[in-house]
Amino acid sequence: MSKNKELILSRLRDKEGQYLSGALLCSEIGISRAAIWKHVRSLRQNGYQISALPNQGYRLDREPDLLNIEKFKQRSIYYYQAVDSTNLTARLLAEEGAPNYSIVVAEEQKNGRGRLGRSWFSPKANGLWFSILLRPRMLIPTQAAPVTLVAAAVLANQINNQYGLPMKVKWPNDLLIRGKKAGGILTELKGELDQIEYLIIGIGLNINQQEQDFPKGLRKVATSLHIESGKLFNRTDLLLSFRDNLVKAFNLFLNEGFAPFYMPWKKYNITLGQRVTISWQGGLLQGKALHLTKEGALQIQDNRGEIHTINYGELI
Ligand code: BT5
């Protein structure tokens, strides 16, 4: 950390939760207001929560709360400060023989990925960015699509029941709270037509971010558990309980398919019954989302009454 940034941090710490005037900081450290602002922004990017108010200055609300790696030992959890994408790291580890249900988690992703080449904003120490490696013994790629719905149903169920937050799922991979995106899932696989070698289920959940921690373009569409509840969450405990529930669920899915998750998914979904536009292999389709099949595919009735069954697609 640069000397000036350390000075700013130490002055903010001295104020113990009170505002410190920007002008005072400038004169004490001997740098411009713009330079102070640049350092504050970079501290925020490193997980420090700092409020800024006109005429009052800056206040240190919280230092970064890093994951507690002591609790990850013996659980095949691979921990990193920063990676490009946990899905990518999981793939490299899978190629080196990492065992079934290994988890890759990082405080920060430099190049977090969404679907279809989109990016996933993954700043340091306030969300959970992790991937689970699954090595199914007998599963063909067409049977794998619902694994994303399984993960979505499990996470929504836990967040509703344990934390009282109304998380909903939007087919196939969005996790929303009160209409804003709190998380997303990116499932990737390696395999042949008749056999999957491994699946990587990448999960991104916004946990302790404040509104100002999101880039402007995301503020209207994104939210976090903290924004929705006013509480701060222990990310280590959350990760461990998500992991336990997901591993249990994936085991059940590999043995019994999607059927046990059908009702939970329906309970939390906001897609069925809606008019939707979907982009899929067949192009763009408009209609009503009628039904989810027992295999996790979405059935859409188009404007002429014809029904289409869609395994992979993207609601726009
Ligand atoms: C997703 O894609 O929702 C899948 C996100 C998966 C992220 C995890 S993190 C761990 C693992 N490693 C990775 O590299 N990825 C996975 P999609 O449906 O394509 O949504 C992407 C869109 O969501 C972007 O285009 C933005 O509009 C929005 N977005 C990006 N970052 C966000 C965030 N942190 N919170 C809410 N919305 C976000």
GROMACS .gro file of N, CA and C in nm, residues 101-257:
model
  471
  101TYR      N    1  -1.647  -3.233  -0.568
  101TYR     CA    2  -1.692  -3.135  -0.468
  101TYR      C    3  -1.582  -3.043  -0.416
  102SER      N    4  -1.470  -3.035  -0.487
  102SER     CA    5  -1.371  -2.932  -0.450
  102SER      C    6  -1.436  -2.796  -0.471
  103ILE      N    7  -1.394  -2.702  -0.389
  103ILE     CA    8  -1.447  -2.565  -0.403
  103ILE      C    9  -1.332  -2.468  -0.423
  104VAL      N   10  -1.350  -2.376  -0.513
  104VAL     CA   11  -1.252  -2.269  -0.531
  104VAL      C   12  -1.322  -2.139  -0.490
  105VAL      N   13  -1.259  -2.068  -0.397
  105VAL     CA   14  -1.319  -1.940  -0.355
  105VAL      C   15  -1.212  -1.833  -0.358
  106ALA      N   16  -1.250  -1.712  -0.398
  106ALA     CA   17  -1.152  -1.603  -0.402
  106ALA      C   18  -1.215  -1.479  -0.339
  107GLU      N   19  -1.130  -1.401  -0.273
  107GLU     CA   20  -1.180  -1.274  -0.218
  107GLU      C   21  -1.223  -1.182  -0.331
  108GLU      N   22  -1.154  -1.196  -0.445
  108GLU     CA   23  -1.176  -1.102  -0.554
  108GLU      C   24  -1.155  -1.173  -0.687
  109GLN      N   25  -1.235  -1.138  -0.788
  109GLN     CA   26  -1.210  -1.189  -0.923
  109GLN      C   27  -1.175  -1.070  -1.011
  110LYS      N   28  -1.065  -1.085  -1.084
  110LYS     CA   29  -1.021  -0.975  -1.172
  110LYS      C   30  -1.099  -0.977  -1.302
  111ASN      N   31  -1.150  -1.095  -1.334
  111ASN     CA   32  -1.218  -1.108  -1.462
  111ASN      C   33  -1.336  -1.205  -1.445
  112GLY      N   34  -1.421  -1.174  -1.344
  112GLY     CA   35  -1.536  -1.259  -1.314
  112GLY      C   36  -1.627  -1.266  -1.436
  113ARG      N   37  -1.683  -1.384  -1.461
  113ARG     CA   38  -1.759  -1.401  -1.584
  113ARG      C   39  -1.905  -1.431  -1.559
  114GLY      N   40  -1.990  -1.374  -1.645
  114GLY     CA   41  -2.131  -1.412  -1.649
  114GLY      C   42  -2.151  -1.502  -1.770
  115ARG      N   43  -2.274  -1.516  -1.813
  115ARG     CA   44  -2.301  -1.601  -1.930
  115ARG      C   45  -2.271  -1.522  -2.057
  116LEU      N   46  -2.254  -1.595  -2.164
  116LEU     CA   47  -2.242  -1.536  -2.297
  116LEU      C   48  -2.140  -1.422  -2.304
  117GLY      N   49  -2.028  -1.443  -2.236
  117GLY     CA   50  -1.920  -1.345  -2.244
  117GLY      C   51  -1.942  -1.219  -2.162
  118ARG      N   52  -2.049  -1.215  -2.082
  118ARG     CA   53  -2.069  -1.094  -2.000
  118ARG      C   54  -1.977  -1.101  -1.879
  119SER      N   55  -1.961  -0.984  -1.812
  119SER     CA   56  -1.870  -0.989  -1.698
  119SER      C   57  -1.949  -0.986  -1.568
  120TRP      N   58  -1.882  -1.031  -1.464
  120TRP     CA   59  -1.944  -1.035  -1.331
  120TRP      C   60  -1.857  -0.954  -1.236
  121PHE      N   61  -1.914  -0.849  -1.180
  121PHE     CA   62  -1.842  -0.757  -1.093
  121PHE      C   63  -1.816  -0.824  -0.958
  122SER      N   64  -1.688  -0.843  -0.924
  122SER     CA   65  -1.652  -0.925  -0.807
  122SER      C   66  -1.545  -0.857  -0.723
  123PRO      N   67  -1.579  -0.746  -0.656
  123PRO     CA   68  -1.478  -0.674  -0.579
  123PRO      C   69  -1.436  -0.749  -0.454
  124LYS      N   70  -1.328  -0.700  -0.395
  124LYS     CA   71  -1.265  -0.772  -0.285
  124LYS      C   72  -1.350  -0.774  -0.156
  125ALA      N   73  -1.356  -0.892  -0.098
  125ALA     CA   74  -1.397  -0.911   0.043
  125ALA      C   75  -1.539  -0.870   0.079
  126ASN      N   76  -1.627  -0.851  -0.016
  126ASN     CA   77  -1.763  -0.826   0.031
  126ASN      C   78  -1.871  -0.911  -0.035
  127GLY      N   79  -1.831  -0.998  -0.127
  127GLY     CA   80  -1.927  -1.093  -0.182
  127GLY      C   81  -1.873  -1.234  -0.165
  128LEU      N   82  -1.944  -1.331  -0.220
  128LEU     CA   83  -1.889  -1.467  -0.225
  128LEU      C   84  -1.880  -1.506  -0.370
  129TRP      N   85  -1.759  -1.537  -0.414
  129TRP     CA   86  -1.735  -1.577  -0.553
  129TRP      C   87  -1.671  -1.716  -0.546
  130PHE      N   88  -1.747  -1.818  -0.580
  130PHE     CA   89  -1.691  -1.952  -0.565
  130PHE      C   90  -1.745  -2.048  -0.672
  131SER      N   91  -1.670  -2.157  -0.691
  131SER     CA   92  -1.707  -2.258  -0.790
  131SER      C   93  -1.697  -2.395  -0.726
  132ILE      N   94  -1.790  -2.481  -0.764
  132ILE     CA   95  -1.789  -2.618  -0.711
  132ILE      C   96  -1.763  -2.713  -0.827
  133LEU      N   97  -1.672  -2.806  -0.804
  133LEU     CA   98  -1.640  -2.904  -0.907
  133LEU      C   99  -1.722  -3.031  -0.882
  134LEU      N  100  -1.786  -3.076  -0.987
  134LEU     CA  101  -1.871  -3.195  -0.975
  134LEU      C  102  -1.824  -3.297  -1.077
  135ARG      N  103  -1.800  -3.419  -1.028
  135ARG     CA  104  -1.758  -3.525  -1.121
  135ARG      C  105  -1.864  -3.634  -1.120
  136PRO      N  106  -1.968  -3.618  -1.199
  136PRO     CA  107  -2.075  -3.718  -1.197
  136PRO      C  108  -2.026  -3.847  -1.263
  137ARG      N  109  -2.072  -3.961  -1.209
  137ARG     CA  110  -2.028  -4.087  -1.269
  137ARG      C  111  -2.103  -4.119  -1.397
  138MET      N  112  -2.232  -4.093  -1.395
  138MET     CA  113  -2.310  -4.128  -1.515
  138MET      C  114  -2.408  -4.016  -1.543
  139LEU      N  115  -2.366  -3.923  -1.627
  139LEU     CA  116  -2.457  -3.815  -1.662
  139LEU      C  117  -2.418  -3.771  -1.801
  140ILE      N  118  -2.518  -3.753  -1.886
  140ILE     CA  119  -2.485  -3.703  -2.020
  140ILE      C  120  -2.519  -3.554  -2.024
  141PRO      N  121  -2.453  -3.482  -2.115
  141PRO     CA  122  -2.469  -3.336  -2.113
  141PRO      C  123  -2.614  -3.289  -2.113
  142THR      N  124  -2.703  -3.356  -2.185
  142THR     CA  125  -2.842  -3.307  -2.189
  142THR      C  126  -2.912  -3.321  -2.053
  143GLN      N  127  -2.858  -3.408  -1.968
  143GLN     CA  128  -2.920  -3.421  -1.835
  143GLN      C  129  -2.866  -3.319  -1.735
  144ALA      N  130  -2.764  -3.244  -1.778
  144ALA     CA  131  -2.695  -3.157  -1.682
  144ALA      C  132  -2.761  -3.021  -1.666
  145ALA      N  133  -2.844  -2.980  -1.765
  145ALA     CA  134  -2.898  -2.844  -1.761
  145ALA      C  135  -2.962  -2.806  -1.627
  146PRO      N  136  -3.040  -2.897  -1.565
  146PRO     CA  137  -3.107  -2.854  -1.440
  146PRO      C  138  -3.015  -2.832  -1.322
  147VAL      N  139  -2.887  -2.864  -1.334
  147VAL     CA  140  -2.800  -2.847  -1.218
  147VAL      C  141  -2.799  -2.699  -1.174
  148THR      N  142  -2.813  -2.609  -1.271
  148THR     CA  143  -2.819  -2.466  -1.237
  148THR      C  144  -2.946  -2.436  -1.157
  149LEU      N  145  -3.057  -2.500  -1.197
  149LEU     CA  146  -3.183  -2.477  -1.125
  149LEU      C  147  -3.176  -2.536  -0.984
  150VAL      N  148  -3.106  -2.648  -0.971
  150VAL     CA  149  -3.090  -2.709  -0.838
  150VAL      C  150  -3.016  -2.611  -0.747
  151ALA      N  151  -2.904  -2.557  -0.797
  151ALA     CA  152  -2.826  -2.463  -0.715
  151ALA      C  153  -2.911  -2.341  -0.679
  152ALA      N  154  -2.987  -2.291  -0.776
  152ALA     CA  155  -3.068  -2.171  -0.752
  152ALA      C  156  -3.173  -2.199  -0.645
  153ALA      N  157  -3.238  -2.315  -0.654
  153ALA     CA  158  -3.344  -2.347  -0.557
  153ALA      C  159  -3.286  -2.363  -0.417
  154VAL      N  160  -3.169  -2.426  -0.408
  154VAL     CA  161  -3.107  -2.449  -0.276
  154VAL      C  162  -3.068  -2.315  -0.212
  155LEU      N  163  -3.008  -2.227  -0.291
  155LEU     CA  164  -2.963  -2.099  -0.235
  155LEU      C  165  -3.084  -2.014  -0.194
  156ALA      N  166  -3.186  -2.011  -0.280
  156ALA     CA  167  -3.304  -1.930  -0.248
  156ALA      C  168  -3.372  -1.984  -0.122
  157ASN      N  169  -3.380  -2.116  -0.113
  157ASN     CA  170  -3.443  -2.177   0.003
  157ASN      C  171  -3.370  -2.137   0.132
  158GLN      N  172  -3.238  -2.148   0.128
  158GLN     CA  173  -3.160  -2.117   0.247
  158GLN      C  174  -3.171  -1.968   0.283
  159ILE      N  175  -3.166  -1.883   0.183
  159ILE     CA  176  -3.166  -1.739   0.212
  159ILE      C  177  -3.305  -1.694   0.260
  160ASN      N  178  -3.409  -1.756   0.211
  160ASN     CA  179  -3.544  -1.727   0.262
  160ASN      C  180  -3.559  -1.776   0.405
  161ASN      N  181  -3.522  -1.903   0.427
  161ASN     CA  182  -3.554  -1.965   0.556
  161ASN      C  183  -3.460  -1.926   0.667
  162GLN      N  184  -3.330  -1.913   0.633
  162GLN     CA  185  -3.235  -1.887   0.740
  162GLN      C  186  -3.219  -1.738   0.766
  163TYR      N  187  -3.233  -1.656   0.661
  163TYR     CA  188  -3.204  -1.514   0.678
  163TYR      C  189  -3.327  -1.426   0.654
  164GLY      N  190  -3.441  -1.489   0.625
  164GLY     CA  191  -3.566  -1.413   0.613
  164GLY      C  192  -3.570  -1.316   0.498
  165LEU      N  193  -3.488  -1.339   0.395
  165LEU     CA  194  -3.490  -1.247   0.280
  165LEU      C  195  -3.564  -1.310   0.163
  166PRO      N  196  -3.650  -1.233   0.096
  166PRO     CA  197  -3.735  -1.291  -0.009
  166PRO      C  198  -3.661  -1.312  -0.141
  167MET      N  199  -3.565  -1.404  -0.140
  167MET     CA  200  -3.491  -1.429  -0.264
  167MET      C  201  -3.577  -1.511  -0.359
  168LYS      N  202  -3.576  -1.472  -0.487
  168LYS     CA  203  -3.652  -1.543  -0.590
  168LYS      C  204  -3.556  -1.591  -0.699
  169VAL      N  205  -3.602  -1.689  -0.777
  169VAL     CA  206  -3.518  -1.735  -0.888
  169VAL      C  207  -3.585  -1.705  -1.020
  170LYS      N  208  -3.505  -1.656  -1.112
  170LYS     CA  209  -3.555  -1.631  -1.246
  170LYS      C  210  -3.484  -1.730  -1.337
  171TRP      N  211  -3.561  -1.805  -1.413
  171TRP     CA  212  -3.504  -1.910  -1.498
  171TRP      C  213  -3.402  -1.850  -1.596
  172PRO      N  214  -3.285  -1.908  -1.618
  172PRO     CA  215  -3.239  -2.026  -1.545
  172PRO      C  216  -3.142  -1.994  -1.431
  173ASN      N  217  -3.079  -1.875  -1.429
  173ASN     CA  218  -2.963  -1.863  -1.339
  173ASN      C  219  -2.960  -1.737  -1.254
  174ASP      N  220  -3.070  -1.662  -1.248
  174ASP     CA  221  -3.066  -1.535  -1.173
  174ASP      C  222  -3.125  -1.552  -1.033
  175LEU      N  223  -3.060  -1.488  -0.937
  175LEU     CA  224  -3.111  -1.485  -0.799
  175LEU      C  225  -3.144  -1.340  -0.766
  176LEU      N  226  -3.272  -1.314  -0.741
  176LEU     CA  227  -3.316  -1.176  -0.725
  176LEU      C  228  -3.374  -1.154  -0.586
  177ILE      N  229  -3.356  -1.032  -0.534
  177ILE     CA  230  -3.429  -0.994  -0.413
  177ILE      C  231  -3.500  -0.863  -0.446
  178ARG      N  232  -3.629  -0.864  -0.426
  178ARG     CA  233  -3.714  -0.747  -0.456
  178ARG      C  234  -3.683  -0.691  -0.595
  179GLY      N  235  -3.670  -0.781  -0.690
  179GLY     CA  236  -3.654  -0.741  -0.830
  179GLY      C  237  -3.512  -0.706  -0.872
  180LYS      N  238  -3.418  -0.705  -0.776
  180LYS     CA  239  -3.280  -0.672  -0.814
  180LYS      C  240  -3.191  -0.796  -0.801
  181LYS      N  241  -3.086  -0.796  -0.880
  181LYS     CA  242  -3.003  -0.917  -0.885
  181LYS      C  243  -2.905  -0.921  -0.766
  182ALA      N  244  -2.916  -1.027  -0.686
  182ALA     CA  245  -2.825  -1.044  -0.573
  182ALA      C  246  -2.724  -1.153  -0.603
  183GLY      N  247  -2.749  -1.232  -0.707
  183GLY     CA  248  -2.655  -1.339  -0.738
  183GLY      C  249  -2.684  -1.400  -0.874
  184GLY      N  250  -2.586  -1.477  -0.920
  184GLY     CA  251  -2.601  -1.544  -1.048
  184GLY      C  252  -2.519  -1.672  -1.049
  185ILE      N  253  -2.553  -1.760  -1.141
  185ILE     CA  254  -2.487  -1.890  -1.149
  185ILE      C  255  -2.438  -1.912  -1.291
  186LEU      N  256  -2.315  -1.961  -1.302
  186LEU     CA  257  -2.259  -1.990  -1.434
  186LEU      C  258  -2.209  -2.135  -1.433
  187THR      N  259  -2.281  -2.221  -1.505
  187THR     CA  260  -2.244  -2.363  -1.506
  187THR      C  261  -2.171  -2.396  -1.636
  188GLU      N  262  -2.057  -2.460  -1.622
  188GLU     CA  263  -1.980  -2.499  -1.741
  188GLU      C  264  -1.947  -2.647  -1.730
  189LEU      N  265  -1.926  -2.711  -1.845
  189LEU     CA  266  -1.893  -2.853  -1.835
  189LEU      C  267  -1.790  -2.895  -1.937
  190LYS      N  268  -1.723  -3.006  -1.902
  190LYS     CA  269  -1.634  -3.068  -1.999
  190LYS      C  270  -1.681  -3.210  -2.018
  191GLY      N  271  -1.693  -3.251  -2.141
  191GLY     CA  272  -1.734  -3.389  -2.162
  191GLY      C  273  -1.756  -3.420  -2.308
  192GLU      N  274  -1.793  -3.544  -2.331
  192GLU     CA  275  -1.829  -3.590  -2.465
  192GLU      C  276  -1.982  -3.597  -2.469
  193LEU      N  277  -2.034  -3.626  -2.587
  193LEU     CA  278  -2.179  -3.635  -2.601
  193LEU      C  279  -2.241  -3.737  -2.506
  194ASP      N  280  -2.167  -3.846  -2.481
  194ASP     CA  281  -2.228  -3.954  -2.403
  194ASP      C  282  -2.179  -3.958  -2.258
  195GLN      N  283  -2.096  -3.862  -2.217
  195GLN     CA  284  -2.043  -3.869  -2.081
  195GLN      C  285  -1.981  -3.735  -2.039
  196ILE      N  286  -2.025  -3.688  -1.923
  196ILE     CA  287  -1.964  -3.564  -1.870
  196ILE      C  288  -1.840  -3.601  -1.790
  197GLU      N  289  -1.730  -3.530  -1.815
  197GLU     CA  290  -1.612  -3.554  -1.733
  197GLU      C  291  -1.625  -3.477  -1.601
  198TYR      N  292  -1.656  -3.349  -1.613
  198TYR     CA  293  -1.684  -3.271  -1.492
  198TYR      C  294  -1.771  -3.150  -1.524
  199LEU      N  295  -1.836  -3.103  -1.416
  199LEU     CA  296  -1.916  -2.981  -1.425
  199LEU      C  297  -1.856  -2.880  -1.328
  200ILE      N  298  -1.862  -2.755  -1.364
  200ILE     CA  299  -1.819  -2.651  -1.271
  200ILE      C  300  -1.936  -2.556  -1.252
  201ILE      N  301  -1.981  -2.547  -1.127
  201ILE     CA  302  -2.095  -2.460  -1.099
  201ILE      C  303  -2.039  -2.336  -1.027
  202GLY      N  304  -2.041  -2.225  -1.098
  202GLY     CA  305  -1.984  -2.100  -1.043
  202GLY      C  306  -2.096  -2.015  -0.986
  203ILE      N  307  -2.076  -1.971  -0.863
  203ILE     CA  308  -2.181  -1.895  -0.795
  203ILE      C  309  -2.125  -1.761  -0.748
  204GLY      N  310  -2.197  -1.656  -0.781
  204GLY     CA  311  -2.159  -1.523  -0.733
  204GLY      C  312  -2.274  -1.468  -0.652
  205LEU      N  313  -2.246  -1.427  -0.527
  205LEU     CA  314  -2.352  -1.371  -0.442
  205LEU      C  315  -2.301  -1.242  -0.380
  206ASN      N  316  -2.380  -1.139  -0.393
  206ASN     CA  317  -2.344  -1.011  -0.331
  206ASN      C  318  -2.385  -1.017  -0.185
  207ILE      N  319  -2.289  -0.997  -0.095
  207ILE     CA  320  -2.320  -1.017   0.047
  207ILE      C  321  -2.319  -0.884   0.125
  208ASN      N  322  -2.200  -0.828   0.146
  208ASN     CA  323  -2.193  -0.712   0.236
  208ASN      C  324  -2.176  -0.579   0.165
  209GLN      N  325  -2.201  -0.572   0.035
  209GLN     CA  326  -2.185  -0.446  -0.036
  209GLN      C  327  -2.290  -0.343   0.006
  210GLN      N  328  -2.247  -0.218   0.008
  210GLN     CA  329  -2.342  -0.107   0.017
  210GLN      C  330  -2.370  -0.062  -0.126
  211GLU      N  331  -2.475   0.020  -0.141
  211GLU     CA  332  -2.513   0.062  -0.276
  211GLU      C  333  -2.396   0.126  -0.350
  212GLN      N  334  -2.322   0.211  -0.276
  212GLN     CA  335  -2.215   0.286  -0.344
  212GLN      C  336  -2.099   0.196  -0.387
  213ASP      N  337  -2.095   0.072  -0.338
  213ASP     CA  338  -1.987  -0.018  -0.379
  213ASP      C  339  -2.006  -0.071  -0.520
  214PHE      N  340  -2.127  -0.057  -0.575
  214PHE     CA  341  -2.150  -0.104  -0.713
  214PHE      C  342  -2.117   0.010  -0.810
  215PRO      N  343  -2.066  -0.024  -0.927
  215PRO     CA  344  -2.047   0.079  -1.028
  215PRO      C  345  -2.183   0.139  -1.065
  216LYS      N  346  -2.183   0.264  -1.109
  216LYS     CA  347  -2.311   0.333  -1.135
  216LYS      C  348  -2.405   0.252  -1.222
  217GLY      N  349  -2.350   0.189  -1.326
  217GLY     CA  350  -2.432   0.116  -1.421
  217GLY      C  351  -2.505  -0.002  -1.358
  218LEU      N  352  -2.458  -0.049  -1.242
  218LEU     CA  353  -2.521  -0.167  -1.181
  218LEU      C  354  -2.616  -0.130  -1.067
  219ARG      N  355  -2.607  -0.006  -1.017
  219ARG     CA  356  -2.681   0.028  -0.894
  219ARG      C  357  -2.830   0.006  -0.904
  220LYS      N  358  -2.885   0.030  -1.022
  220LYS     CA  359  -3.031   0.016  -1.035
  220LYS      C  360  -3.075  -0.130  -1.044
  221VAL      N  361  -2.983  -0.217  -1.085
  221VAL     CA  362  -3.024  -0.356  -1.110
  221VAL      C  363  -2.967  -0.456  -1.008
  222ALA      N  364  -2.866  -0.411  -0.929
  222ALA     CA  365  -2.799  -0.506  -0.840
  222ALA      C  366  -2.829  -0.474  -0.694
  223THR      N  367  -2.824  -0.577  -0.612
  223THR     CA  368  -2.840  -0.556  -0.468
  223THR      C  369  -2.754  -0.658  -0.392
  224SER      N  370  -2.753  -0.646  -0.260
  224SER     CA  371  -2.675  -0.742  -0.179
  224SER      C  372  -2.760  -0.782  -0.059
  225LEU      N  373  -2.719  -0.889   0.009
  225LEU     CA  374  -2.793  -0.929   0.129
  225LEU      C  375  -2.791  -0.816   0.233
  226HIS      N  376  -2.679  -0.744   0.239
  226HIS     CA  377  -2.667  -0.634   0.335
  226HIS      C  378  -2.764  -0.520   0.301
  227ILE      N  379  -2.769  -0.483   0.174
  227ILE     CA  380  -2.860  -0.374   0.136
  227ILE      C  381  -3.004  -0.412   0.169
  228GLU      N  382  -3.039  -0.536   0.149
  228GLU     CA  383  -3.178  -0.578   0.167
  228GLU      C  384  -3.216  -0.602   0.313
  229SER      N  385  -3.115  -0.625   0.399
  229SER     CA  386  -3.148  -0.659   0.537
  229SER      C  387  -3.094  -0.560   0.638
  230GLY      N  388  -2.998  -0.477   0.596
  230GLY     CA  389  -2.933  -0.385   0.691
  230GLY      C  390  -2.831  -0.456   0.780
  231LYS      N  391  -2.814  -0.588   0.757
  231LYS     CA  392  -2.721  -0.661   0.845
  231LYS      C  393  -2.589  -0.689   0.773
  232LEU      N  394  -2.485  -0.716   0.852
  232LEU     CA  395  -2.359  -0.762   0.792
  232LEU      C  396  -2.350  -0.912   0.817
  233PHE      N  397  -2.299  -0.984   0.718
  233PHE     CA  398  -2.297  -1.130   0.725
  233PHE      C  399  -2.154  -1.180   0.739
  234ASN      N  400  -2.138  -1.290   0.811
  234ASN     CA  401  -2.008  -1.356   0.818
  234ASN      C  402  -1.994  -1.444   0.695
  235ARG      N  403  -1.908  -1.404   0.602
  235ARG     CA  404  -1.901  -1.474   0.473
  235ARG      C  405  -1.848  -1.616   0.488
  236THR      N  406  -1.760  -1.637   0.588
  236THR     CA  407  -1.704  -1.772   0.605
  236THR      C  408  -1.816  -1.870   0.642
  237ASP      N  409  -1.896  -1.831   0.741
  237ASP     CA  410  -2.004  -1.921   0.784
  237ASP      C  411  -2.105  -1.942   0.671
  238LEU      N  412  -2.133  -1.833   0.598
  238LEU     CA  413  -2.227  -1.847   0.486
  238LEU      C  414  -2.173  -1.947   0.384
  239LEU      N  415  -2.047  -1.931   0.348
  239LEU     CA  416  -1.989  -2.019   0.245
  239LEU      C  417  -1.997  -2.165   0.290
  240LEU      N  418  -1.961  -2.188   0.419
  240LEU     CA  419  -1.960  -2.327   0.465
  240LEU      C  420  -2.101  -2.387   0.465
  241SER      N  421  -2.200  -2.307   0.502
  241SER     CA  422  -2.334  -2.367   0.502
  241SER      C  423  -2.388  -2.379   0.359
  242PHE      N  424  -2.357  -2.285   0.270
  242PHE     CA  425  -2.397  -2.304   0.130
  242PHE      C  426  -2.334  -2.432   0.077
  243ARG      N  427  -2.207  -2.449   0.109
  243ARG     CA  428  -2.137  -2.566   0.057
  243ARG      C  429  -2.204  -2.695   0.103
  244ASP      N  430  -2.235  -2.703   0.234
  244ASP     CA  431  -2.295  -2.826   0.285
  244ASP      C  432  -2.429  -2.852   0.217
  245ASN      N  433  -2.510  -2.749   0.203
  245ASN     CA  434  -2.642  -2.769   0.140
  245ASN      C  435  -2.629  -2.803  -0.008
  246LEU      N  436  -2.534  -2.740  -0.075
  246LEU     CA  437  -2.520  -2.767  -0.219
  246LEU      C  438  -2.467  -2.908  -0.244
  247VAL      N  439  -2.372  -2.950  -0.162
  247VAL     CA  440  -2.316  -3.084  -0.182
  247VAL      C  441  -2.426  -3.189  -0.160
  248LYS      N  442  -2.505  -3.169  -0.055
  248LYS     CA  443  -2.617  -3.262  -0.029
  248LYS      C  444  -2.711  -3.264  -0.149
  249ALA      N  445  -2.742  -3.145  -0.199
  249ALA     CA  446  -2.839  -3.134  -0.309
  249ALA      C  447  -2.783  -3.198  -0.437
  250PHE      N  448  -2.655  -3.176  -0.465
  250PHE     CA  449  -2.598  -3.233  -0.588
  250PHE      C  450  -2.596  -3.386  -0.580
  251ASN      N  451  -2.569  -3.438  -0.459
  251ASN     CA  452  -2.574  -3.584  -0.441
  251ASN      C  453  -2.712  -3.637  -0.476
  252LEU      N  454  -2.813  -3.570  -0.423
  252LEU     CA  455  -2.951  -3.612  -0.448
  252LEU      C  456  -2.983  -3.600  -0.597
  253PHE      N  457  -2.938  -3.491  -0.657
  253PHE     CA  458  -2.964  -3.470  -0.800
  253PHE      C  459  -2.900  -3.581  -0.883
  254LEU      N  460  -2.777  -3.620  -0.846
  254LEU     CA  461  -2.709  -3.724  -0.925
  254LEU      C  462  -2.778  -3.859  -0.909
  255ASN      N  463  -2.841  -3.880  -0.794
  255ASN     CA  464  -2.911  -4.007  -0.773
  255ASN      C  465  -3.052  -4.007  -0.827
  256GLU      N  466  -3.122  -3.895  -0.811
  256GLU     CA  467  -3.266  -3.896  -0.840
  256GLU      C  468  -3.308  -3.797  -0.947
  257GLY      N  469  -3.212  -3.722  -1.001
  257GLY     CA  470  -3.248  -3.625  -1.104
  257GLY      C  471  -3.312  -3.500  -1.045
   0.00000   0.00000   0.00000
